[in-house]
PDB file of C-alpha atoms in Angstrom:
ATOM      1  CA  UNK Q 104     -18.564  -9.828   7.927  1.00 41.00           C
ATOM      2  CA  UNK Q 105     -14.711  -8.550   7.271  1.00 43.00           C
ATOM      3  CA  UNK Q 106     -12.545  -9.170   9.730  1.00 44.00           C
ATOM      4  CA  UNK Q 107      -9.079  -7.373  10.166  1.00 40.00           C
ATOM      5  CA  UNK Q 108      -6.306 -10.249  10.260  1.00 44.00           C
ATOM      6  CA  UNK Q 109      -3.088 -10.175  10.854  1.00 35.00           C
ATOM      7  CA  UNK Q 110      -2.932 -12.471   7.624  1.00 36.00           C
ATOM      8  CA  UNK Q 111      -0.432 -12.096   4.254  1.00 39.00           C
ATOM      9  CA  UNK Q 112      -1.575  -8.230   4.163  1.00 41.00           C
ATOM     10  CA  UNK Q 113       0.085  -7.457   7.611  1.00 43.00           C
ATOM     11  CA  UNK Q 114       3.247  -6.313   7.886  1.00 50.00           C
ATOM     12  CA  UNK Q 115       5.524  -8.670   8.367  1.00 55.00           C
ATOM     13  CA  UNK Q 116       7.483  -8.480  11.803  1.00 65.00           C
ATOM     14  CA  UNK Q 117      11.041  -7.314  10.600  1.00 67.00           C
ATOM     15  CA  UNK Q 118      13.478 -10.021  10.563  1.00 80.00           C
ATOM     16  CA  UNK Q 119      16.575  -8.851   8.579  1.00 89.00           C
ATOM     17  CA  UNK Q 120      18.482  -6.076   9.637  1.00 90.00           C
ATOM     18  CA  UNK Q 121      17.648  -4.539   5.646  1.00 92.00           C
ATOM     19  CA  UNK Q 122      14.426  -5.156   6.828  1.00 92.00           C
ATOM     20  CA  UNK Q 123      14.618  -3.419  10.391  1.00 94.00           C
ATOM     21  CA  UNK Q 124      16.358  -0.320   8.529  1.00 95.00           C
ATOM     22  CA  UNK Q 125      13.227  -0.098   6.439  1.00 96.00           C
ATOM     23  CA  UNK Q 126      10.313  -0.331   8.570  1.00 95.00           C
ATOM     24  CA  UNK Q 127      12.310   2.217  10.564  1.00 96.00           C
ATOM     25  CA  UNK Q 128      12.898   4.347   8.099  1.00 97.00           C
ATOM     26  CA  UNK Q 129       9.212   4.275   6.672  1.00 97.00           C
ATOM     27  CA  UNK Q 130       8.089   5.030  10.573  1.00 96.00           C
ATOM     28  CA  UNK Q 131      10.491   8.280   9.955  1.00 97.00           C
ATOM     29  CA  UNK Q 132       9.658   9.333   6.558  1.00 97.00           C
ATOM     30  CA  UNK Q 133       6.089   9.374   7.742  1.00 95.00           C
ATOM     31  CA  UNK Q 134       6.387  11.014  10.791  1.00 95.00           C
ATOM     32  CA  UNK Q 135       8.633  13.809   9.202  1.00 96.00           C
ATOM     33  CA  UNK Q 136       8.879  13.688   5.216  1.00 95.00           C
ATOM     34  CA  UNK Q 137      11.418  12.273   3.155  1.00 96.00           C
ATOM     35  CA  UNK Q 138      13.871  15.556   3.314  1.00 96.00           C
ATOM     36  CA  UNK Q 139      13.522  15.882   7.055  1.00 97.00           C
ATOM     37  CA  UNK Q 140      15.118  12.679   8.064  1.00 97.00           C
ATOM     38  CA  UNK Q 141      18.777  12.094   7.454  1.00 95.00           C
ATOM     39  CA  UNK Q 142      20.682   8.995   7.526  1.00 94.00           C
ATOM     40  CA  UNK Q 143      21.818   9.351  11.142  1.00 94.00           C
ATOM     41  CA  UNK Q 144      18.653   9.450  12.089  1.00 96.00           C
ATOM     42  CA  UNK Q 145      17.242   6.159  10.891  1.00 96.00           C
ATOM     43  CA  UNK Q 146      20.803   4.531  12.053  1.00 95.00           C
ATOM     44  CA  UNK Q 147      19.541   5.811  15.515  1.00 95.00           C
ATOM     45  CA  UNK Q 148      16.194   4.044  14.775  1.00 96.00           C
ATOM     46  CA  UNK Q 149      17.705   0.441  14.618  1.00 95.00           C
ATOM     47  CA  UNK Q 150      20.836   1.253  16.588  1.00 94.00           C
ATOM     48  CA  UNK Q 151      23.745   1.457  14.478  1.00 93.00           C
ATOM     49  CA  UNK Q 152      25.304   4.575  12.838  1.00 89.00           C
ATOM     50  CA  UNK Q 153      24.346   6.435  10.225  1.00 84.00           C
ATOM     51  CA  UNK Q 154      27.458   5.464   7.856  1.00 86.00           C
ATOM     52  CA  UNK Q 155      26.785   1.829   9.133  1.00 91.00           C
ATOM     53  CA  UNK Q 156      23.646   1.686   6.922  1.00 91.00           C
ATOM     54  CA  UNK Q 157      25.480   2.434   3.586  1.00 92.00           C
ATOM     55  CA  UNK Q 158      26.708  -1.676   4.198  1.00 92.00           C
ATOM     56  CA  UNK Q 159      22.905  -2.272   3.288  1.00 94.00           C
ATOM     57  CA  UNK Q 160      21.835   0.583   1.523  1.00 94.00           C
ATOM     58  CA  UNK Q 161      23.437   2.945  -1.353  1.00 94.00           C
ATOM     59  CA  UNK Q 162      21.775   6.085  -0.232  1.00 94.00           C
ATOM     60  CA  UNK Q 163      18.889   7.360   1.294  1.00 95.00           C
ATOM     61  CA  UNK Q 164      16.691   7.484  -2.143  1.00 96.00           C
ATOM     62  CA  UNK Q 165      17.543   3.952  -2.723  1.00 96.00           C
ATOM     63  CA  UNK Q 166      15.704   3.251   0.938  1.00 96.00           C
ATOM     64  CA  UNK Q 167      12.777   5.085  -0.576  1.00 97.00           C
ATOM     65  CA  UNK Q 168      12.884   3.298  -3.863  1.00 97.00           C
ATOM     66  CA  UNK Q 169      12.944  -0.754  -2.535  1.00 96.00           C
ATOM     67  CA  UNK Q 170      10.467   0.817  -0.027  1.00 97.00           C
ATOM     68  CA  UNK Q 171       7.843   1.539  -2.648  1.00 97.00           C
ATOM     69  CA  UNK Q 172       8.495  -0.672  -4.901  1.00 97.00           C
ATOM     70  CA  UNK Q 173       8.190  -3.304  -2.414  1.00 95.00           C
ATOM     71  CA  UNK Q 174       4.864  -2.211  -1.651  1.00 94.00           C
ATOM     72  CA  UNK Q 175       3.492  -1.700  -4.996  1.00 97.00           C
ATOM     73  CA  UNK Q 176       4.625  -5.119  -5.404  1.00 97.00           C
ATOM     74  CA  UNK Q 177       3.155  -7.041  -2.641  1.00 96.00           C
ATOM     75  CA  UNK Q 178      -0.410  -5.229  -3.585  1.00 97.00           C
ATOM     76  CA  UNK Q 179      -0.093  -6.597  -6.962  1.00 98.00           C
ATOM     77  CA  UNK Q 180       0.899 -10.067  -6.090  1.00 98.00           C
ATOM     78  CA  UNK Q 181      -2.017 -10.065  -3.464  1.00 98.00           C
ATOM     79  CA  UNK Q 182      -4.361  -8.494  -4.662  1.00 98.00           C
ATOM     80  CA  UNK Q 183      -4.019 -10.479  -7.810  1.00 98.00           C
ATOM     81  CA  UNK Q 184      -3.807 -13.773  -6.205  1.00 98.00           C
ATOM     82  CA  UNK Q 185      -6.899 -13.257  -3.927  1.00 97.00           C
ATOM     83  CA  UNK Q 186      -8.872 -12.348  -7.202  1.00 97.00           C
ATOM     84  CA  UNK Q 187      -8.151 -15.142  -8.690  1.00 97.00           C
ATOM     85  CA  UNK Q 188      -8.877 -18.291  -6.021  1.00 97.00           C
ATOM     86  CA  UNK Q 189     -12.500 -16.124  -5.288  1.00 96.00           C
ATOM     87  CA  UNK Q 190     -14.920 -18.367  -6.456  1.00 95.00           C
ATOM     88  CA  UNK Q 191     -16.849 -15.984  -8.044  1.00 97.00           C
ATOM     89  CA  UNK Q 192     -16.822 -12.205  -9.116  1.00 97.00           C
ATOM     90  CA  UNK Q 193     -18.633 -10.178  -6.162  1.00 96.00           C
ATOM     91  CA  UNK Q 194     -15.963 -12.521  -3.577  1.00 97.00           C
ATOM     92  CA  UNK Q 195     -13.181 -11.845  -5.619  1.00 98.00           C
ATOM     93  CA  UNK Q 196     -14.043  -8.032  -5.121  1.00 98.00           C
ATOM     94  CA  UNK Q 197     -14.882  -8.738  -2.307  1.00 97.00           C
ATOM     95  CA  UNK Q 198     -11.472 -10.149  -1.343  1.00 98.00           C
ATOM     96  CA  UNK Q 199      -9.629  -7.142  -2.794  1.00 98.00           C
ATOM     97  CA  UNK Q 200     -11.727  -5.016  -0.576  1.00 98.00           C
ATOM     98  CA  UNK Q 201     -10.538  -6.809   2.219  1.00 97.00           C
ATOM     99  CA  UNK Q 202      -6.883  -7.478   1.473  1.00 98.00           C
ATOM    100  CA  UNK Q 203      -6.479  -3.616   1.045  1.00 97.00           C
ATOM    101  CA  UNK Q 204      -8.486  -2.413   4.068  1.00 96.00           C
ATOM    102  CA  UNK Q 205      -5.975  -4.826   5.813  1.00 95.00           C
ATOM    103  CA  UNK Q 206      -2.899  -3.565   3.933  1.00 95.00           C
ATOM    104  CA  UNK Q 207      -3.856   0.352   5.126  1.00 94.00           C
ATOM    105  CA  UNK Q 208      -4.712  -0.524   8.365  1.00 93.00           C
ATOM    106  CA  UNK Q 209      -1.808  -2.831   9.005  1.00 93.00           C
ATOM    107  CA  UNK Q 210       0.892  -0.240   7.486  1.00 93.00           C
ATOM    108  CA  UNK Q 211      -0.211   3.224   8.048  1.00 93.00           C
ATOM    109  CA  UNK Q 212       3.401   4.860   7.926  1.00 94.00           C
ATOM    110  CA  UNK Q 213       3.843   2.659   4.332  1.00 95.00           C
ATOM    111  CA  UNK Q 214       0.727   4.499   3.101  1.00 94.00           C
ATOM    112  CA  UNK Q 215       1.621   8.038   4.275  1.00 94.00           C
ATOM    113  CA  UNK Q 216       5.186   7.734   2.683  1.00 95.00           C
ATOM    114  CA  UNK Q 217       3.860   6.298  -0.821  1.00 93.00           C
ATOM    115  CA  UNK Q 218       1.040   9.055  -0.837  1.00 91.00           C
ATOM    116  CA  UNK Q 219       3.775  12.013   0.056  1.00 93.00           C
ATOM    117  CA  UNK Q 220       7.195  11.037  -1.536  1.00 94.00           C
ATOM    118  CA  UNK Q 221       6.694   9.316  -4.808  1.00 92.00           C
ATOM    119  CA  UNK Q 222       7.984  12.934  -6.517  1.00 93.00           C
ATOM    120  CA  UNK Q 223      11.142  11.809  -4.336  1.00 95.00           C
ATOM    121  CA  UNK Q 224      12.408   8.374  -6.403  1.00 96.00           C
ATOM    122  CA  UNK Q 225      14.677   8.391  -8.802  1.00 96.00           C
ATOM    123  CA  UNK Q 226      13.271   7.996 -12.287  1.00 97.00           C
ATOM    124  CA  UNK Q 227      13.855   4.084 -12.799  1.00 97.00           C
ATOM    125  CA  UNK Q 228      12.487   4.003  -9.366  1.00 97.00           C
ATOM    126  CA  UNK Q 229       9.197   5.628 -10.155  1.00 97.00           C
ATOM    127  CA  UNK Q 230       8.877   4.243 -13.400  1.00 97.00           C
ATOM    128  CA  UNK Q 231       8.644   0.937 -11.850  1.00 98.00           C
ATOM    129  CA  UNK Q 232       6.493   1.681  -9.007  1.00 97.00           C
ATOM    130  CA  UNK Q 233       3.724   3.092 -11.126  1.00 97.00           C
ATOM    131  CA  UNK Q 234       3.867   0.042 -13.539  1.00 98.00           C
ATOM    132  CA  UNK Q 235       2.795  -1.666 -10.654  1.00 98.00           C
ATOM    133  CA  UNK Q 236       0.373   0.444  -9.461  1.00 97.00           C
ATOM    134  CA  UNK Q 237      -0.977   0.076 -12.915  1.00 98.00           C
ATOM    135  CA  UNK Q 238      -1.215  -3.534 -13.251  1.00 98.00           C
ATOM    136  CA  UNK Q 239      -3.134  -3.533  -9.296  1.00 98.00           C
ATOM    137  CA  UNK Q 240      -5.446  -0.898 -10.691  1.00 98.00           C
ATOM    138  CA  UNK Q 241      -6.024  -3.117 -13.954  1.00 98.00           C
ATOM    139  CA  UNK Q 242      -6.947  -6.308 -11.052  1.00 98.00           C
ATOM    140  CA  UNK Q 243      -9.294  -4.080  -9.847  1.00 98.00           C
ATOM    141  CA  UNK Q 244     -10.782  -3.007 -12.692  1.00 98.00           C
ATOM    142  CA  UNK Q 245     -11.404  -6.765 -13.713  1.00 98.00           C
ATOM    143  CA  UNK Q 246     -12.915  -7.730 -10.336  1.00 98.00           C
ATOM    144  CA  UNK Q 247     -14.893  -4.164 -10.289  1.00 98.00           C
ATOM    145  CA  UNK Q 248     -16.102  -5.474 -13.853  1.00 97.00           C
ATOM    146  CA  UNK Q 249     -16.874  -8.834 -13.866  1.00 97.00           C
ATOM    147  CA  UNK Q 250     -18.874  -7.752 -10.050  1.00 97.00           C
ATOM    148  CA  UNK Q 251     -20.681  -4.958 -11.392  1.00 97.00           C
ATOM    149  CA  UNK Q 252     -23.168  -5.429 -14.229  1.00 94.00           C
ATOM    150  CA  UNK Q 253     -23.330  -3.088 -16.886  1.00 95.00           C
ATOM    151  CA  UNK Q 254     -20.350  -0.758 -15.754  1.00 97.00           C
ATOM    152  CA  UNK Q 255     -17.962   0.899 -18.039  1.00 96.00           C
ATOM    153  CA  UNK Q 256     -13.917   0.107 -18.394  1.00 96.00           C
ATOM    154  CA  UNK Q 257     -13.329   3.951 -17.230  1.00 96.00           C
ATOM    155  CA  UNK Q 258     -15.787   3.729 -14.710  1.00 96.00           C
ATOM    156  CA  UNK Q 259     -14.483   0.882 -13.327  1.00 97.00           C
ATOM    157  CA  UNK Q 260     -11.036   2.531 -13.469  1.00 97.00           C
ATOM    158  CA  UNK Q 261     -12.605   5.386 -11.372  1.00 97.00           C
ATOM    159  CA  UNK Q 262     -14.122   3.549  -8.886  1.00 97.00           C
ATOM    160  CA  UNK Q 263     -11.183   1.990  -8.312  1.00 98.00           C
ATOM    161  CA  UNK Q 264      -9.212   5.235  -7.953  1.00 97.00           C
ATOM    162  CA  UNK Q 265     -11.799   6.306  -5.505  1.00 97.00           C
ATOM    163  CA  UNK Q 266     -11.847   3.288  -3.229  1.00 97.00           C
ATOM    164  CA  UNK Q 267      -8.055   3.493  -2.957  1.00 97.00           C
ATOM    165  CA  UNK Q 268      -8.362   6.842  -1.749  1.00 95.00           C
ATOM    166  CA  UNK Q 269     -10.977   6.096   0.779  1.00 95.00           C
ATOM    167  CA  UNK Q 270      -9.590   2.817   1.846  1.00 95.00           C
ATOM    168  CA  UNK Q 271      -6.105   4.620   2.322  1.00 94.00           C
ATOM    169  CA  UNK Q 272      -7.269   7.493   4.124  1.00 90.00           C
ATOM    170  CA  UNK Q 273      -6.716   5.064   7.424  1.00 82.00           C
ATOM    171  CA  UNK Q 274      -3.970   6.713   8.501  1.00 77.00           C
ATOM    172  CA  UNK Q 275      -5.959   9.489   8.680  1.00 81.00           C
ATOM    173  CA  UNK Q 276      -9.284   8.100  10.711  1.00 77.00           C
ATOM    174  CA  UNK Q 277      -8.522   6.650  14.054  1.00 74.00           C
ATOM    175  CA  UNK Q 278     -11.564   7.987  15.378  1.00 87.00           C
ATOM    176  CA  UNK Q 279     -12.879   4.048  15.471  1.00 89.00           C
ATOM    177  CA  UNK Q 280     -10.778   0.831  17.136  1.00 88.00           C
ATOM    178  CA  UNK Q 281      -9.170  -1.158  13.726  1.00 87.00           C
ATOM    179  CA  UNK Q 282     -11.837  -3.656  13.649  1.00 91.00           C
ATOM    180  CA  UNK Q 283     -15.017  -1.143  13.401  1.00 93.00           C
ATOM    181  CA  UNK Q 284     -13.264   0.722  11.130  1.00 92.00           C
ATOM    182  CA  UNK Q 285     -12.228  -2.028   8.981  1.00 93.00           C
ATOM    183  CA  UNK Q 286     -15.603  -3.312   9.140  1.00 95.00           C
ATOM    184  CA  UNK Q 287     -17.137   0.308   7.871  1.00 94.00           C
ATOM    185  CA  UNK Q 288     -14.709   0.536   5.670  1.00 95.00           C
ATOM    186  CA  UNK Q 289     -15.314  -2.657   4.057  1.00 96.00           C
ATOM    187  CA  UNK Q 290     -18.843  -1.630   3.694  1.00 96.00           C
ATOM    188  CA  UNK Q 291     -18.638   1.676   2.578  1.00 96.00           C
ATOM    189  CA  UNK Q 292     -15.987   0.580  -0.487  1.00 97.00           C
ATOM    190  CA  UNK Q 293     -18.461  -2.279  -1.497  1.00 96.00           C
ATOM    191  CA  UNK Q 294     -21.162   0.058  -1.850  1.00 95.00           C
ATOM    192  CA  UNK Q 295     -19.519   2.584  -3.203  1.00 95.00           C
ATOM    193  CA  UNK Q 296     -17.917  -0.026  -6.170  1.00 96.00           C
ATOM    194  CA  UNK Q 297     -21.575  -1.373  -6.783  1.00 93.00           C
ATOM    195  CA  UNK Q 298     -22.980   2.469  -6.727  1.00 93.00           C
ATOM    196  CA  UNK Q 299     -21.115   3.182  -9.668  1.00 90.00           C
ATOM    197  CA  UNK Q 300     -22.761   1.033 -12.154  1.00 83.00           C
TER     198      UNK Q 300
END
């Protein structure tokens, strides 16, 4: 059975003040959008001024940018790491399943903002991001492969797609407490992944 943890794929408690202005800021950018949250109002958030956070920060895009990138990051390393020390293909899957569920669950506000404002990076920015995103999608796809007898490259690639859209629909479903939902979620991706065959 799955069990939500408050392991590597939680978000970490802020320790930094960069890192306080973030979390803050992703809390914001959820709650109201990218364009309806100005750079007083995150200073508010973490209790300094709004001018105070350009001694961190260049702007409010580059916020958004180390924000997502970050993310896309930490999926990739994790995801990638936990498929490799499975000791065998349906754990390794298995493990991804898991390490994402947690990730959604854990960081609901990162979710919503990466789903909504990845139109708002800069170009570098969002270059980099979905590089990232392509290389988790391409651990996936392995796992998905390697788990799955007899399924396709592309329709690995599409399960994939579809899993991340039903795993990070959390922020979404609260209808359950975090542990039942992690649990059903768990259960519904790994079916759905070995459906697709």
């Amino acid at each position: 059975m799955m069990q939500v943890s408050a392991g590597p794929a939680a978000q970490a408690v802020p320790t930094t003040r960069r890192d306080q202005i973030l979390a803050a800021a992703a809390e914001l950018f959820a709650a109201h959008g990218f364009h309806g949250v100005g750079i007083d109002d995150i200073g508010a958030a973490v209790g300094i001024s709004g001018p105070a956070l350009y001694r961190h920060f260049r702007s409010k895009d580059a916020m958004l940018g180390e924000m997502l990138i970050s993310i896309s990051r930490g999926l990739f390393s994790g995801g990638k790491e936990r498929a490799a020390a499975a000791e065998d293909p349906s754990k390794a899957l298995a493990e991804l399943v898991t390490f994402h569920t947690n990730f959604a669950l854990d960081n609901p506000a990162l979710i919503t903002v990466q789903e909504r404002n990845l139109g708002n990076l800069r170009e570098d920015d969002r270059k980099q991001v979905r590089a990232l995103q392509r290389q988790y999608v391409e651990v996936w796809v392995g796992a998905i492969s390697a788990a799955v007898p007899g399924i396709t490259e592309e329709r690995a690639r599409s399960a994939a797609h579809a899993v991340f859209g039903l795993l990070n629909s959390t922020p979404h479903n609260r209808y359950v407490g975090s542990t039942e939902l992690a649990e059903l979620l768990h259960r519904l991706a790994l079916g759905a992944l070995h459906a697709a065959r």
